[in-house]
PDB file of C-alpha atoms in Angstrom:
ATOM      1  CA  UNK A 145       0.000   0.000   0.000  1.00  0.00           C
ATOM      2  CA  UNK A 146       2.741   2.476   0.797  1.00  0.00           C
ATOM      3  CA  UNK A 147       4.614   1.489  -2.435  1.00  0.00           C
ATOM      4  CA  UNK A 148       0.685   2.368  -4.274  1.00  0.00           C
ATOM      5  CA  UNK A 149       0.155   5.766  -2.218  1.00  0.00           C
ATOM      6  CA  UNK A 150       4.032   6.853  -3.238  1.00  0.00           C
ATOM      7  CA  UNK A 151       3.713   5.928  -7.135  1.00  0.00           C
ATOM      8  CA  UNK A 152      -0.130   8.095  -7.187  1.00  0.00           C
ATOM      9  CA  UNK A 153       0.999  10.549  -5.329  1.00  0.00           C
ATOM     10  CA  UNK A 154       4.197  11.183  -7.593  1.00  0.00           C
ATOM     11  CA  UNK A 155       2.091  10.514 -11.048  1.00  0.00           C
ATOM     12  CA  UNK A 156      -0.535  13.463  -9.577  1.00  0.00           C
ATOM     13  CA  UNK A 157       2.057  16.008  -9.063  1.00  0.00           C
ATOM     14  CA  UNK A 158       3.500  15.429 -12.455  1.00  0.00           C
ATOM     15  CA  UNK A 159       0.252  16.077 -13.873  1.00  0.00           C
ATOM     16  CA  UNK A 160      -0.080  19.578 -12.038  1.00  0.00           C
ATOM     17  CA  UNK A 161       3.334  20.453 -12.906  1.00  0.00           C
ATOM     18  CA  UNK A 162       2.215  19.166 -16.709  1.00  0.00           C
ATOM     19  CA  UNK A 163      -1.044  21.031 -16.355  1.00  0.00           C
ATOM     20  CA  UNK A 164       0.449  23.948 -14.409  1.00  0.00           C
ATOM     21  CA  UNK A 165       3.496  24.341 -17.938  1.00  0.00           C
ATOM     22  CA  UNK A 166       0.585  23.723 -20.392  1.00  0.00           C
ATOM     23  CA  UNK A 167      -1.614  26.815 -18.953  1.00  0.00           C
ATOM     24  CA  UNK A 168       2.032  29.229 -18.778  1.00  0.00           C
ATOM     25  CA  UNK A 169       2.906  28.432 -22.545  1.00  0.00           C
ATOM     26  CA  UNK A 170      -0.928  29.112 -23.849  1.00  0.00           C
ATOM     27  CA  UNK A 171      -0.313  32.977 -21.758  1.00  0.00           C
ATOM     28  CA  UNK A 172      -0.251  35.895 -24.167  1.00  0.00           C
ATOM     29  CA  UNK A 173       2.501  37.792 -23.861  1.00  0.00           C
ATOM     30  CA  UNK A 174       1.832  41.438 -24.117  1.00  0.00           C
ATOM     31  CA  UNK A 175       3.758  43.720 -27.180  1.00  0.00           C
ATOM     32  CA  UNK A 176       6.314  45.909 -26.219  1.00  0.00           C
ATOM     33  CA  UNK A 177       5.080  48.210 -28.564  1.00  0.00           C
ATOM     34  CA  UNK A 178       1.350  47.536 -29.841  1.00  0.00           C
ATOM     35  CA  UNK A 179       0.257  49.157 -32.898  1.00  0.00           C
ATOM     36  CA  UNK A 180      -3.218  49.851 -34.556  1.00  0.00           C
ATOM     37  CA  UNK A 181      -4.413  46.841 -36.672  1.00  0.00           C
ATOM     38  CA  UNK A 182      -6.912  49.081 -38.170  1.00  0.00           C
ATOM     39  CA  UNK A 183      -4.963  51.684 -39.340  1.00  0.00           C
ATOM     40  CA  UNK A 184      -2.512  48.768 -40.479  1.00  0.00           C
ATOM     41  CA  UNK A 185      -4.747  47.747 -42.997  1.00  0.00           C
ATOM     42  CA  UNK A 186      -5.655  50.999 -44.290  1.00  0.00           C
ATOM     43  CA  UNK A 187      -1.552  51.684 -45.068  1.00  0.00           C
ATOM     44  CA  UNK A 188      -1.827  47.737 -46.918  1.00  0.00           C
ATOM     45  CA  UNK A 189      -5.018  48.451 -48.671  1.00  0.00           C
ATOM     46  CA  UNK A 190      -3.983  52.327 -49.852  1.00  0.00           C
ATOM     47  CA  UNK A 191      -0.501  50.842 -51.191  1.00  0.00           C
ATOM     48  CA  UNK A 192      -2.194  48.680 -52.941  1.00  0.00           C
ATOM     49  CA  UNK A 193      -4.809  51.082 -54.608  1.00  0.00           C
ATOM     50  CA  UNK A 194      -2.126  53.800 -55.552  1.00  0.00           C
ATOM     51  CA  UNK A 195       0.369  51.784 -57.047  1.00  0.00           C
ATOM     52  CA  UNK A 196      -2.169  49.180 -58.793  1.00  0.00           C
ATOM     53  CA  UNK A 197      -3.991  52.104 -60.584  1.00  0.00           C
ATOM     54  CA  UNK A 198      -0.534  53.567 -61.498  1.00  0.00           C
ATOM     55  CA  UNK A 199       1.004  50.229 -63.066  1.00  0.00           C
ATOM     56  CA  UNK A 200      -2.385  49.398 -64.831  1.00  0.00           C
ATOM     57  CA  UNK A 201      -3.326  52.595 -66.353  1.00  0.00           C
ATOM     58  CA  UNK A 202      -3.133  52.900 -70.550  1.00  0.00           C
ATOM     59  CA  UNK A 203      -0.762  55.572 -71.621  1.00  0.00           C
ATOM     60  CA  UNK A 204      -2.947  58.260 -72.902  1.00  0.00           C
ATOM     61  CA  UNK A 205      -1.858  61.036 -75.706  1.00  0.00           C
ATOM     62  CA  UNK A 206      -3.542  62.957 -78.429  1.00  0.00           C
ATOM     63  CA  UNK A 207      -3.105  61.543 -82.003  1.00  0.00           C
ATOM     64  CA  UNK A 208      -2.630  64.348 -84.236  1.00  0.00           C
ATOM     65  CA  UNK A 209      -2.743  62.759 -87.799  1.00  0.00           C
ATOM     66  CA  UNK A 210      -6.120  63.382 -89.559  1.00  0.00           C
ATOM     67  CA  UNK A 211      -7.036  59.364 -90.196  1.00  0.00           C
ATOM     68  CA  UNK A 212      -6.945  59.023 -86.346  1.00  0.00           C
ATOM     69  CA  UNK A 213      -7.059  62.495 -84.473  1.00  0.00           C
ATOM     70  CA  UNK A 214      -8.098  62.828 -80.772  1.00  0.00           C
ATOM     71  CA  UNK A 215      -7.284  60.486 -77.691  1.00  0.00           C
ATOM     72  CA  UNK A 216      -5.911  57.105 -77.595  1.00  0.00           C
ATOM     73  CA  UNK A 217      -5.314  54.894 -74.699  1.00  0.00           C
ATOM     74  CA  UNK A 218      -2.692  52.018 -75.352  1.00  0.00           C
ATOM     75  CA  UNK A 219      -1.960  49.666 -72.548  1.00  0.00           C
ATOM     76  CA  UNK A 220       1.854  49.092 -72.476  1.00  0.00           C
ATOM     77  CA  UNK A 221       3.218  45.511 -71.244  1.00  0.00           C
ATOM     78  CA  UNK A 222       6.312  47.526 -70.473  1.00  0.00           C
ATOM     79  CA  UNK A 223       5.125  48.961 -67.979  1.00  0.00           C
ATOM     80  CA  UNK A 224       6.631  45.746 -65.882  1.00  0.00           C
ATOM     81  CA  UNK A 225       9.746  47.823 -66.234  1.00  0.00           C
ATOM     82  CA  UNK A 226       9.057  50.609 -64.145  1.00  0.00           C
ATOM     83  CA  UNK A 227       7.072  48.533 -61.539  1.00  0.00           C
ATOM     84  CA  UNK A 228       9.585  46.171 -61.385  1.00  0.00           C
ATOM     85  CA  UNK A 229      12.208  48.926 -61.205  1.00  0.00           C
ATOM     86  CA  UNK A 230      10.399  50.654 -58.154  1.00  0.00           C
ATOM     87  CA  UNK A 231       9.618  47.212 -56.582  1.00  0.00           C
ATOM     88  CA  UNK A 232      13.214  46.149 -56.200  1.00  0.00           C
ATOM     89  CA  UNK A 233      14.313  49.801 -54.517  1.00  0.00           C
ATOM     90  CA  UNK A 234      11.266  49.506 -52.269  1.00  0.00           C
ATOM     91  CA  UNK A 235      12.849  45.697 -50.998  1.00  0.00           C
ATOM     92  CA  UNK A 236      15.938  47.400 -50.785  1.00  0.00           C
ATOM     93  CA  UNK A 237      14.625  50.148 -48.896  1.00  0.00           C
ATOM     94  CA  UNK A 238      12.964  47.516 -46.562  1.00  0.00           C
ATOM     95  CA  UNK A 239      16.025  45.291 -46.008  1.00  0.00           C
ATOM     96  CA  UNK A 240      19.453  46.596 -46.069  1.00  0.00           C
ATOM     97  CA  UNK A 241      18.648  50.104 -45.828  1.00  0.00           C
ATOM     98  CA  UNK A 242      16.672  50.201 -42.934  1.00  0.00           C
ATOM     99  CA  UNK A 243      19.105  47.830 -41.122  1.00  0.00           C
ATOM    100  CA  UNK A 244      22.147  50.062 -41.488  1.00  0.00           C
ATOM    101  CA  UNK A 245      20.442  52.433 -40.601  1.00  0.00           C
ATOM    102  CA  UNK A 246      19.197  51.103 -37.619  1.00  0.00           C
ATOM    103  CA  UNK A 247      15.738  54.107 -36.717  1.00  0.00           C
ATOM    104  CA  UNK A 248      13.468  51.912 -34.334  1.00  0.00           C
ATOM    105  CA  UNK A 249       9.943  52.116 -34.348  1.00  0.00           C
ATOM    106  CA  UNK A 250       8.358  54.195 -31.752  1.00  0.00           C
ATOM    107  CA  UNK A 251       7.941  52.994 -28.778  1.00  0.00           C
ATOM    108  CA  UNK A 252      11.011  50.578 -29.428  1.00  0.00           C
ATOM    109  CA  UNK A 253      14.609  50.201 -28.986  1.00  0.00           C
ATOM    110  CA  UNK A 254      17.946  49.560 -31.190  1.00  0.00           C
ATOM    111  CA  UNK A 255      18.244  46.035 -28.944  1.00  0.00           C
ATOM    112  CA  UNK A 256      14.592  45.155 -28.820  1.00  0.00           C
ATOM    113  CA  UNK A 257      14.271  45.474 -33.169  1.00  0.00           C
ATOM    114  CA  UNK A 258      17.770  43.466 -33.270  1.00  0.00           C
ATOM    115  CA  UNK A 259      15.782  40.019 -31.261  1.00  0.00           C
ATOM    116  CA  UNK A 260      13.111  40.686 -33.340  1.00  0.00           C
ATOM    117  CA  UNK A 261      10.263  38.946 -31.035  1.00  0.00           C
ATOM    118  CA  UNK A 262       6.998  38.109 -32.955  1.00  0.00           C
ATOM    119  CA  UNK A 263       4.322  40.357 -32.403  1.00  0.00           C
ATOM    120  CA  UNK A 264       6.279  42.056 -30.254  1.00  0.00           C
ATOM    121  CA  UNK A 265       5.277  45.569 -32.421  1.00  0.00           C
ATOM    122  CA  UNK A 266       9.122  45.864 -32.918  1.00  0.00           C
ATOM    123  CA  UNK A 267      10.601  43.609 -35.341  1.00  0.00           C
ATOM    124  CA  UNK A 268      11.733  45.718 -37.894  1.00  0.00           C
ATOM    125  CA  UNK A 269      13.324  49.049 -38.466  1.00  0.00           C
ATOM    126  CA  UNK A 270      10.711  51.796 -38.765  1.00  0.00           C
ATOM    127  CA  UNK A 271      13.009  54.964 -41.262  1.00  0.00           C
ATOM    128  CA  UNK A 272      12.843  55.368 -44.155  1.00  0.00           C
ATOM    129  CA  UNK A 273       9.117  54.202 -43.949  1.00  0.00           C
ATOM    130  CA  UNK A 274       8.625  51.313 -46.470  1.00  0.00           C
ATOM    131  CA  UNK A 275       4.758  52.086 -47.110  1.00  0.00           C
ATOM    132  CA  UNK A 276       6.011  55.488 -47.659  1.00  0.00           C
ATOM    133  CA  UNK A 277       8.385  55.271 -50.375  1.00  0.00           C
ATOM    134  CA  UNK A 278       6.308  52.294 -52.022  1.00  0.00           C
ATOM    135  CA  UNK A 279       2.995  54.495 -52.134  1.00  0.00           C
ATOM    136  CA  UNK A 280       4.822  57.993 -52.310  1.00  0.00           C
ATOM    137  CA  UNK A 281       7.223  56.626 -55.418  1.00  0.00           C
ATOM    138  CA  UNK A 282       3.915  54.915 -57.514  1.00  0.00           C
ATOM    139  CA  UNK A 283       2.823  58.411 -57.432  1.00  0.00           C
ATOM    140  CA  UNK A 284       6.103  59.775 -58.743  1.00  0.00           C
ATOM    141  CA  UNK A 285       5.904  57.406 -61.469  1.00  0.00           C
ATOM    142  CA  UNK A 286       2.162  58.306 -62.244  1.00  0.00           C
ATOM    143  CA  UNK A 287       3.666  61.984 -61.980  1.00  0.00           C
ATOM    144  CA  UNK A 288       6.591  61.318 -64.290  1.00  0.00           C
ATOM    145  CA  UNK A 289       4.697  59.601 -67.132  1.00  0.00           C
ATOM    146  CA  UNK A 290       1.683  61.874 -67.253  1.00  0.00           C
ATOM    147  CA  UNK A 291       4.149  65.204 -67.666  1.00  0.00           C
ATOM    148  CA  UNK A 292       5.890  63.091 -70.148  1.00  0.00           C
ATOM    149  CA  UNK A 293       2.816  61.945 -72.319  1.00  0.00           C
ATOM    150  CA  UNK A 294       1.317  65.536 -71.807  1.00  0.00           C
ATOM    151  CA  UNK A 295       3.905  68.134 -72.474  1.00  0.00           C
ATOM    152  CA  UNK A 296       5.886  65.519 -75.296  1.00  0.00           C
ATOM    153  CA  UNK A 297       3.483  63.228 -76.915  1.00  0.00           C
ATOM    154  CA  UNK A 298       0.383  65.393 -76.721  1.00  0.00           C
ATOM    155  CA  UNK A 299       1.752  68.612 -77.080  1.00  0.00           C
ATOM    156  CA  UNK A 300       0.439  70.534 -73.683  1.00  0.00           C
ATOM    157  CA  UNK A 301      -3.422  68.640 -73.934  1.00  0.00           C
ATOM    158  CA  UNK A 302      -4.928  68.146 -70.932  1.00  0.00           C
ATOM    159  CA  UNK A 303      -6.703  64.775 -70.250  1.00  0.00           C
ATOM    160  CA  UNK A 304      -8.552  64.348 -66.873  1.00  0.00           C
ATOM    161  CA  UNK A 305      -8.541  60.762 -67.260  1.00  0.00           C
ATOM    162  CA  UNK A 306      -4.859  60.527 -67.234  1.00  0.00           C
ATOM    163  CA  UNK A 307      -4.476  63.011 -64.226  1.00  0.00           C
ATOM    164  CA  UNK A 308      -6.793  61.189 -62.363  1.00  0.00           C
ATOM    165  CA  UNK A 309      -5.411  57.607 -62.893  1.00  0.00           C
ATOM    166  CA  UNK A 310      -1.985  58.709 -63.219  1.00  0.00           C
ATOM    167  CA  UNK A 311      -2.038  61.236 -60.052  1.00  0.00           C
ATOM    168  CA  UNK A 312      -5.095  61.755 -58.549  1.00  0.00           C
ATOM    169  CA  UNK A 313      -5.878  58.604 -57.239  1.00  0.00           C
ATOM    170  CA  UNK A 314      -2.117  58.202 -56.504  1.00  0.00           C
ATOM    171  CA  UNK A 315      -1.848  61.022 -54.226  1.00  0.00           C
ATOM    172  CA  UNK A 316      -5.129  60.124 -51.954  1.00  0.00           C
ATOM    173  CA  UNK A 317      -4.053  56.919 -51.524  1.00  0.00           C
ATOM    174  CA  UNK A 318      -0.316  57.714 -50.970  1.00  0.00           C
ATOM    175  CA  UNK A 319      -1.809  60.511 -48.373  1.00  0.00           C
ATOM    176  CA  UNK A 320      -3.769  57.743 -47.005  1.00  0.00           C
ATOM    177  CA  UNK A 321      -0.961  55.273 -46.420  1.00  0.00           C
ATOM    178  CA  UNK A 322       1.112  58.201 -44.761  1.00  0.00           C
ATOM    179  CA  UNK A 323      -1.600  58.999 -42.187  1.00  0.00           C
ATOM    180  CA  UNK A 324      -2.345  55.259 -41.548  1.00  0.00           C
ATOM    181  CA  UNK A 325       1.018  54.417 -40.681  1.00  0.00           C
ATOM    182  CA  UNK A 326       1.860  57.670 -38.747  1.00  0.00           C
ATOM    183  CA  UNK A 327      -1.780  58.524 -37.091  1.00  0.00           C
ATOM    184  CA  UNK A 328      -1.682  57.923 -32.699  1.00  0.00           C
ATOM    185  CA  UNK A 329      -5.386  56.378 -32.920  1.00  0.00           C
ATOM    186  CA  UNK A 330      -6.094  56.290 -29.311  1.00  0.00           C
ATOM    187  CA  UNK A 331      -6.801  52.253 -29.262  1.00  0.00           C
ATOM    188  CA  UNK A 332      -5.698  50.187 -26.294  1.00  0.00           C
ATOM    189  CA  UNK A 333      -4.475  46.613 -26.753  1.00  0.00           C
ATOM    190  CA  UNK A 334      -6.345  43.679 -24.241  1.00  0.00           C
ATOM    191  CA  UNK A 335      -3.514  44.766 -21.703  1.00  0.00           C
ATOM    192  CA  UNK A 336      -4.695  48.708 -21.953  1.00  0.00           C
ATOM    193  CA  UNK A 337      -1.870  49.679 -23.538  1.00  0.00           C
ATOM    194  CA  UNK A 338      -2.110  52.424 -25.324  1.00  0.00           C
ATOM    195  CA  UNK A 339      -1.225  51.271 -29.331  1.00  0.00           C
ATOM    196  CA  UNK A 340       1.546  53.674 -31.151  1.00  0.00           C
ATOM    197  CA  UNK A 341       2.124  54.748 -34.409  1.00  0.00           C
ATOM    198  CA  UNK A 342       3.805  52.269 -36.850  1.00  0.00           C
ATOM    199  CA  UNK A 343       6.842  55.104 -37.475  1.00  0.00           C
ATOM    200  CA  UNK A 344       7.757  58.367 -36.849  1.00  0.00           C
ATOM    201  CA  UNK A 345       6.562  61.402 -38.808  1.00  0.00           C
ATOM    202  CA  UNK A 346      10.385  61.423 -39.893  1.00  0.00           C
ATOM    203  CA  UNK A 347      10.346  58.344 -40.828  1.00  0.00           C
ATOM    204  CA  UNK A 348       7.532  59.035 -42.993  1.00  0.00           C
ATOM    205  CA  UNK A 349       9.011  61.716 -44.284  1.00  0.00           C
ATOM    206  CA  UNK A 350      12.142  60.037 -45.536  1.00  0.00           C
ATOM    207  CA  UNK A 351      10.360  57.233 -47.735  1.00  0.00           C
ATOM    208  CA  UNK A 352       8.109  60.048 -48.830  1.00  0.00           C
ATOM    209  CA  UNK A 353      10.171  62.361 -50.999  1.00  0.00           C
ATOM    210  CA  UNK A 354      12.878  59.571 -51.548  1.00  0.00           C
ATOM    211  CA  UNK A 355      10.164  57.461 -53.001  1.00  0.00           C
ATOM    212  CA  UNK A 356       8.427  60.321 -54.808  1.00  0.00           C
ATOM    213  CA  UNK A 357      11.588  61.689 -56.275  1.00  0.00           C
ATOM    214  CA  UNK A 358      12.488  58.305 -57.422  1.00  0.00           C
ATOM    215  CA  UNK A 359       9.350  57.197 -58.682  1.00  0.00           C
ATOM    216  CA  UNK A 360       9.271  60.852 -60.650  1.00  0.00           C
ATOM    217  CA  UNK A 361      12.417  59.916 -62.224  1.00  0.00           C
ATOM    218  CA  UNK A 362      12.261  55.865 -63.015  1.00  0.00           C
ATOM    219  CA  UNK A 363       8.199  57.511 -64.483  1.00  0.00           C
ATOM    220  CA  UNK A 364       9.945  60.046 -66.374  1.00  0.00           C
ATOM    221  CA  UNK A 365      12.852  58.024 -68.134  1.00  0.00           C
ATOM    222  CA  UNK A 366      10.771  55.134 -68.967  1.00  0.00           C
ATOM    223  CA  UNK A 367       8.055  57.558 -70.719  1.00  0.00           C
ATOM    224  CA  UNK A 368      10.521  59.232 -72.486  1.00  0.00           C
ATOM    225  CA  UNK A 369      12.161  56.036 -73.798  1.00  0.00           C
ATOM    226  CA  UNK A 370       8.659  54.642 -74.248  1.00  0.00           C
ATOM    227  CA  UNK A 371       6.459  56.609 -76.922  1.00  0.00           C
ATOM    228  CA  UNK A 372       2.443  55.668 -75.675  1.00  0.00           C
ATOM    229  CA  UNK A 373       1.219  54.879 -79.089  1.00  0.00           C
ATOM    230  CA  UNK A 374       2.092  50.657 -80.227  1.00  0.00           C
ATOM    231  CA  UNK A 375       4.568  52.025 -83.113  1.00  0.00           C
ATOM    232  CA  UNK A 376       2.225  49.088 -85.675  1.00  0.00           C
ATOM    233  CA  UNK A 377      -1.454  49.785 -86.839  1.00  0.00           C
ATOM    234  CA  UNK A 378      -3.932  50.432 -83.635  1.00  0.00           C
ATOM    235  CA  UNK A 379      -3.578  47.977 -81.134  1.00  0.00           C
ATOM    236  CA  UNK A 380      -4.736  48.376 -77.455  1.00  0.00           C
ATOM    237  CA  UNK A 381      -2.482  46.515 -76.564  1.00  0.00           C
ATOM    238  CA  UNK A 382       1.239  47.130 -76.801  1.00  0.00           C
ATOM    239  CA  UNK A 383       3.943  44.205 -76.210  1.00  0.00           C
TER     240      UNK A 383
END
C-alpha cells in the first residue's frame, strides 16, 4: 500500500506540474510596442490602390494625324519595367537600408528590433518608412509619365482621365498610407496599452520624398524612352 500511495501521489504532481506548464505556454505575452491593426490595414489596402492604378493605367496622348485624331489609350506591357524597377528599390529600402540604418519604431529600442520577437510591435526598423516610399514613389511614377505623355506626346493637352489615374488617385491613396502608418489612434491593446504609431513622422518623411523623387524619375525616363502609341497599326495593346 505504501509502495501504491508513493507511485499516485508522484504521477498526480506530475500532472499539475504538466497542467500547471501547459496553462504558462498558452499565456499571451503582451507587445512591447502595440500598434493599430486598423490603421494597419488601411496603409496595406492604400498601397495597394495607388500603385495598382498607377502600373495598370493605358498611356494616354492625343493623335494628331487626320485618319486618327483625338485620344488614344494604349496599354503598355512595359510597364513591368518601371514597376519592377520601383519594386526592387522599395525591398531594398525595406532590407538593407533600414538595417544600417538602424531608426526603431516608436515605442522601441535599437536592442529590442535586433531580437526581433513576434508580435512584439518591434521587429523591424521603422526609417525610411517602407509604405512610404512604395505608395509615395507609384505616385512619382504616375507623376513622371503623365508630364511626359502631356507636355511631349500630346503637345500641352490636358486629359482628366490621365491626371486622375496617373495622379489623382495616386496622391489620396499615398496621403492615405502616410496617415495610416503615422496617425496615434487612441486604441488600447487587451492589456490597456495604449497602441503607437507604426513610425515616426520622420520616418515618414524620408520614404516620402525619396520614393516620390524616385518614382518621378524611373516615371519620367521610362516615358521618355517609351512613346504611348504601339509604333504598328492600332492595337490596345502594346507588347
Amino acid at each position: 500500500m505504501r509502495i501504491r500511495e508513493i507511485v499516485l501521489a508522484t504521477l498526480g504532481l506530475v500532472s499539475a506540474s504538466w497542467l500547471y506548464c501547459t496553462e504558462a505556454s498558452a499565456q499571451t505575452v503582451p507587445a512591447i510596442a502595440p500598434r493599430d491593426e486598423t490603421w494597419g490595414t488601411v496603409s496595406h489596402v492604400s498601397l495597394g490602390v495607388g500603385a495598382g492604378t498607377v502600373f495598370l493605367m493605358p498611356r494616354v496622348y492625343y493623335s494628331d494625324p487626320e485618319s486618327t485624331v483625338g485620344w488614344k489609350g494604349r496599354w503598355h506591357f512595359s510597364m513591368f519595367a518601371p514597376a519592377m524597377t520601383m519594386a526592387a528599390a522599395t525591398f531594398l529600402v525595406d532590407g538593407p537600408i533600414r538595417n544600417a540604418l538602424q531608426y526603431p519604431r516608436p515605442g522601441c529600442t535599437v536592442d529590442q528590433t535586433l531580437v526581433a520577437n513576434t508580435d512584439s510591435g518591434c521587429e523591424t526598423f521603422g526609417g525610411p518608412s517602407t509604405h512610404a516610399f512604395a505608395s509615395w514613389g507609384a505616385t512619382g511614377v504616375g507623376t513622371g509619365i503623365f508630364l511626359v505623355d502631356t507636355i511631349k506626346f500630346s503637345k500641352g493637352r490636358f486629359n482628366a482621365g490621365s491626371f486622375i489615374g496617373n495622379i489623382g488617385v495616386p496622391l489620396i491613396a499615398s496621403v492615405l498610407t502616410s496617415v495610416g502608418r503615422g496617425v496615434e489612434s487612441g486604441a488600447t491593446d487587451e492589456f490597456g496599452t495604449a497602441a503607437l504609431p507604426y513610425e515616426t513622422s520622420n520616418q515618414i518623411i524620408a520614404g516620402t520624398f525619396a520614393g516620390f523623387f524616385s518614382g518621378l524619375l524611373v516615371g519620367g525616363a521610362y516615358a521618355l524612352l517609351q512613346r504611348p502609341s504601339c509604333g504598328y497599326g492600332n492595337a490596345i495593346f502594346c507588347w
